[in-house]
Short mmCIF file of C-alpha atoms in Angstrom, two decimals:
data_model
loop_
_atom_site.label_atom_id
_atom_site.label_comp_id
_atom_site.label_asym_id
_atom_site.label_seq_id
_atom_site.Cartn_x
_atom_site.Cartn_y
_atom_site.Cartn_z
CA THR U 1 84.38 115.07 99.70
CA ALA U 2 87.26 114.50 97.79
CA ASP U 3 86.44 117.11 95.23
CA ALA U 4 85.93 119.74 98.60
CA VAL U 5 89.83 118.19 99.59
CA VAL U 6 91.18 119.61 96.21
CA GLU U 7 89.64 122.71 96.13
CA MET U 8 90.47 123.56 99.73
CA ASP U 9 94.22 121.87 98.30
CA ALA U 10 94.20 124.50 95.52
CA VAL U 11 93.92 127.59 97.65
CA GLU U 12 97.02 126.45 99.76
CA THR U 13 98.88 126.18 96.44
CA ARG U 14 97.64 129.79 95.30
CA MET U 15 99.56 130.65 98.08
CA GLY U 16 103.00 129.45 96.94
CA LYS U 17 103.02 125.74 98.61
CA LYS U 18 102.53 123.86 94.98
CA THR U 19 104.30 120.45 95.30
CA ILE U 20 103.15 117.57 93.22
CA GLU U 21 99.83 117.82 91.38
CA PHE U 22 97.92 114.90 89.74
CA HIS U 23 95.32 116.41 87.02
CA ASN U 24 92.90 114.34 84.98
CA VAL U 25 95.44 111.28 85.51
CA SER U 26 94.86 107.77 84.14
CA LYS U 27 96.71 104.38 84.45
CA ALA U 28 96.30 100.92 83.22
CA PHE U 29 98.23 97.79 82.98
CA GLY U 30 96.31 95.59 80.44
CA ASP U 31 92.57 95.18 81.57
CA LYS U 32 93.35 96.70 84.93
CA THR U 33 92.76 100.43 85.80
CA LEU U 34 95.03 101.87 88.39
CA MET U 35 93.39 105.35 88.26
CA LYS U 36 91.07 107.49 86.03
CA ASP U 37 90.80 111.33 85.84
CA PHE U 38 92.78 111.51 89.04
CA GLU U 39 93.17 114.64 90.64
CA TYR U 40 94.92 115.34 93.80
CA ILE U 41 97.28 118.31 95.12
CA PHE U 42 99.77 117.05 97.51
CA LEU U 43 101.29 119.62 99.82
CA ARG U 44 104.39 120.52 102.09
CA ASN U 45 103.10 120.20 105.57
CA GLN U 46 101.22 116.60 104.79
CA SER U 47 101.80 113.32 105.92
CA VAL U 48 99.87 110.86 103.30
CA GLY U 49 99.39 107.22 103.64
CA ILE U 50 99.26 105.31 100.84
CA ILE U 51 96.72 102.20 101.11
CA GLY U 52 94.92 99.49 98.97
CA PRO U 53 95.06 95.95 98.42
CA ASN U 54 98.11 94.07 96.35
CA GLY U 55 98.33 95.41 92.53
CA CYS U 56 96.16 98.04 92.92
CA GLY U 57 98.48 101.15 92.10
CA LYS U 58 100.46 102.24 95.27
CA SER U 59 103.90 101.83 94.50
CA THR U 60 102.89 103.10 90.78
CA MET U 61 101.61 105.99 92.08
CA LEU U 62 105.24 106.93 93.71
CA ARG U 63 106.77 105.69 90.36
CA MET U 64 104.84 108.49 88.35
CA ILE U 65 105.98 111.06 90.68
CA THR U 66 109.70 110.50 90.05
CA GLY U 67 109.09 110.00 86.28
CA GLU U 68 110.30 106.01 86.33
CA VAL U 69 106.67 105.27 85.34
CA LEU U 70 104.43 107.72 82.95
CA PRO U 71 100.90 108.12 82.96
CA ASP U 72 98.39 107.13 80.33
CA ALA U 73 97.02 110.24 80.22
CA GLY U 74 96.95 113.36 82.40
CA THR U 75 99.51 115.41 83.59
CA ILE U 76 101.37 115.30 86.84
CA GLU U 77 103.38 118.84 87.82
CA ILE U 78 106.06 119.44 90.61
CA GLY U 79 106.60 122.68 91.77
CA ASP U 80 109.88 124.43 90.04
CA THR U 81 112.41 124.23 93.24
CA ILE U 82 111.11 120.92 94.85
CA ARG U 83 113.56 118.37 95.73
CA ILE U 84 111.96 114.85 95.90
CA GLY U 85 113.57 112.10 97.97
CA TYR U 86 112.49 108.35 97.41
CA LEU U 87 112.75 105.15 99.24
CA ALA U 88 112.13 102.33 96.73
CA GLN U 89 110.88 98.62 98.17
CA GLU U 90 114.08 97.17 97.77
CA LEU U 91 117.41 98.15 97.13
CA GLY U 92 118.77 97.69 93.07
CA GLU U 93 121.05 95.00 92.25
CA GLU U 94 124.29 97.22 91.74
CA GLU U 95 123.45 98.83 95.45
CA LYS U 96 123.39 95.41 96.68
CA GLU U 97 126.84 95.32 95.97
CA GLN U 98 127.95 98.65 97.23
CA SER U 99 129.88 99.22 100.29
CA VAL U 100 128.33 101.36 102.19
CA TRP U 101 130.86 103.98 101.18
CA GLU U 102 130.42 103.41 97.85
CA PHE U 103 126.70 103.95 98.22
CA PHE U 104 127.24 107.68 99.75
CA SER U 105 130.09 108.10 97.33
CA GLU U 106 127.84 108.42 94.45
CA ASN U 107 125.23 110.45 96.76
CA PRO U 108 125.47 114.27 95.20
CA GLY U 109 124.49 115.47 99.23
CA PHE U 110 127.36 113.73 100.55
CA TYR U 111 130.01 116.20 99.72
CA ASN U 112 127.72 119.15 100.52
CA GLN U 113 127.61 118.54 104.17
CA SER U 114 130.41 119.23 106.79
CA PRO U 115 131.25 116.70 109.31
CA ARG U 116 129.55 118.22 111.69
CA GLU U 117 126.06 117.72 109.58
CA LEU U 118 126.87 114.36 109.19
CA ALA U 119 126.94 113.97 112.67
CA ASP U 120 123.53 115.53 112.60
CA ILE U 121 122.44 113.36 110.62
CA ALA U 122 123.97 110.43 112.07
CA ARG U 123 122.52 111.38 115.40
CA LYS U 124 118.90 112.26 113.95
CA LEU U 125 118.50 108.63 112.65
CA ARG U 126 120.63 106.88 115.39
CA ILE U 127 123.18 105.14 113.20
CA SER U 128 127.27 105.85 113.84
CA PRO U 129 128.66 108.68 111.91
CA GLU U 130 131.60 106.11 111.18
CA LEU U 131 129.22 103.23 109.33
CA PHE U 132 129.07 105.87 106.37
CA TYR U 133 132.57 105.10 105.46
CA ALA U 134 131.93 101.42 105.77
CA GLU U 135 132.98 99.21 103.45
CA GLU U 136 130.33 96.49 104.33
CA LYS U 137 128.16 95.46 101.34
CA MET U 138 124.59 97.67 101.54
CA GLY U 139 123.28 94.23 100.63
CA GLN U 140 124.67 92.30 104.04
CA LEU U 141 123.25 94.94 106.46
CA SER U 142 119.87 94.29 108.32
CA GLY U 143 116.50 95.63 107.14
CA GLY U 144 116.86 98.39 110.25
CA GLU U 145 120.39 99.58 108.93
CA LYS U 146 119.56 99.64 104.93
CA VAL U 147 116.27 101.87 106.01
CA LYS U 148 118.41 103.96 108.03
CA LEU U 149 121.02 104.66 105.93
CA GLN U 150 118.69 105.16 102.75
CA LEU U 151 116.75 107.76 104.83
CA ALA U 152 120.40 109.49 105.64
CA GLY U 153 121.13 109.46 101.79
CA ILE U 154 117.42 111.28 101.18
CA LEU U 155 117.65 113.78 104.28
CA MET U 156 121.45 114.54 102.41
CA GLN U 157 119.36 116.12 99.28
CA ASN U 158 117.41 118.21 101.69
CA PRO U 159 114.00 117.32 100.03
CA GLU U 160 111.09 119.15 100.27
CA ILE U 161 109.03 116.06 99.52
CA ILE U 162 109.93 112.63 100.83
CA LEU U 163 108.28 108.96 99.04
CA LEU U 164 108.52 106.11 101.16
CA ASP U 165 107.56 102.90 99.54
CA GLU U 166 106.80 99.88 101.93
CA PRO U 167 109.20 101.77 104.98
CA SER U 168 108.53 99.18 107.12
CA ASN U 169 109.04 95.76 105.87
CA ASP U 170 111.10 93.59 107.55
CA LEU U 171 111.98 96.29 110.36
CA ASP U 172 112.75 95.43 114.10
CA LEU U 173 110.41 96.91 116.96
CA GLU U 174 112.67 99.48 117.52
CA THR U 175 113.24 100.44 114.29
CA LEU U 176 109.36 100.46 113.45
CA GLU U 177 109.71 103.11 116.60
CA PHE U 178 112.35 104.93 114.79
CA LEU U 179 110.33 105.92 111.32
CA GLU U 180 106.99 106.55 113.21
CA GLN U 181 109.03 109.21 115.03
CA PHE U 182 110.88 110.31 111.47
CA ILE U 183 107.49 110.51 109.57
CA LEU U 184 106.18 112.31 112.49
CA GLU U 185 108.81 115.00 112.85
CA THR U 186 110.67 115.69 109.60
CA PRO U 187 109.54 118.90 108.07
CA ALA U 188 109.23 117.59 104.64
CA GLY U 189 106.27 116.37 103.00
CA ILE U 190 105.90 112.48 103.29
CA LEU U 191 103.85 110.26 100.68
CA TYR U 192 104.20 107.07 101.94
CA VAL U 193 103.18 103.36 100.99
CA SER U 194 101.99 101.12 103.79
CA HIS U 195 100.44 97.66 104.85
CA ASP U 196 101.09 98.56 108.57
CA GLU U 197 97.65 100.00 109.74
CA THR U 198 99.11 100.95 113.37
CA LEU U 199 101.93 103.42 111.49
CA ILE U 200 98.96 104.97 109.06
CA GLU U 201 97.15 105.99 112.19
CA ARG U 202 99.91 107.16 114.09
CA THR U 203 101.41 108.95 111.63
CA ALA U 204 99.15 109.93 108.61
CA ASN U 205 97.15 113.16 108.50
CA LYS U 206 95.62 112.33 105.37
CA ILE U 207 94.78 109.04 103.64
CA LEU U 208 94.49 107.97 99.84
CA HIS U 209 93.09 104.29 100.03
CA LEU U 210 93.32 103.60 95.89
CA GLU U 211 90.90 100.89 95.79
CA GLN U 212 88.45 103.66 97.05
CA ILE U 213 89.48 105.92 94.91
CA GLN U 214 88.61 103.70 91.93
CA ARG U 215 85.42 103.33 92.89
CA LYS U 216 85.44 107.46 93.22
CA LEU U 217 84.93 107.23 96.81
CA PRO U 218 86.15 110.35 99.08
CA ILE U 219 89.86 111.00 99.65
CA LEU U 220 89.72 110.59 104.15
CA SER U 221 91.32 113.89 105.23
CA ARG U 222 92.50 113.64 109.04
CA HIS U 223 93.98 116.62 111.06
CA TRP U 224 95.88 116.79 114.19
#
């Protein structure tokens, strides 16, 4: 049951793996209740797929973790040393007008990377190291290039948790396959919103169906 999952996760939290905890969190927009008294603990070793119909609160859950949206009630606790990387559904208007170089030059982690470390990140994401310094506008890039460059920026921050909001939108088959491998191989815990059933099936070891949570049904936990 959901209660059993939370209780089991709480044991691991006491062992020093605390990352993100939702305690009695409620959120509504108008008369639409997205969650009520929601309890959940995310762990470092989890790959959590967040699913549900449009408007059920999937992106809102991620934005509450980043602090962009506040819960109506309850608390969201984040471990003191936890670094969180966040890939939003779309680039902001200012980011679209930035060159690739400008996009990375505003990333504090960019200057902490040695040339070798940058090359390692580029190789992991299958992009050219020279692209970090390109003058091309971010908004002019393909969907796959934008996702890979944003993931590069996230990795430069060495996060323990990565939030991905619809990362598979507008991607070609090659980049979709890359994204699947990224989720499976990245040591950070990953929480991601997706409508891609194949991606969820292949990569998630826990699934949060927000519409079912709203109806007080159990959280689906899978292990492999």
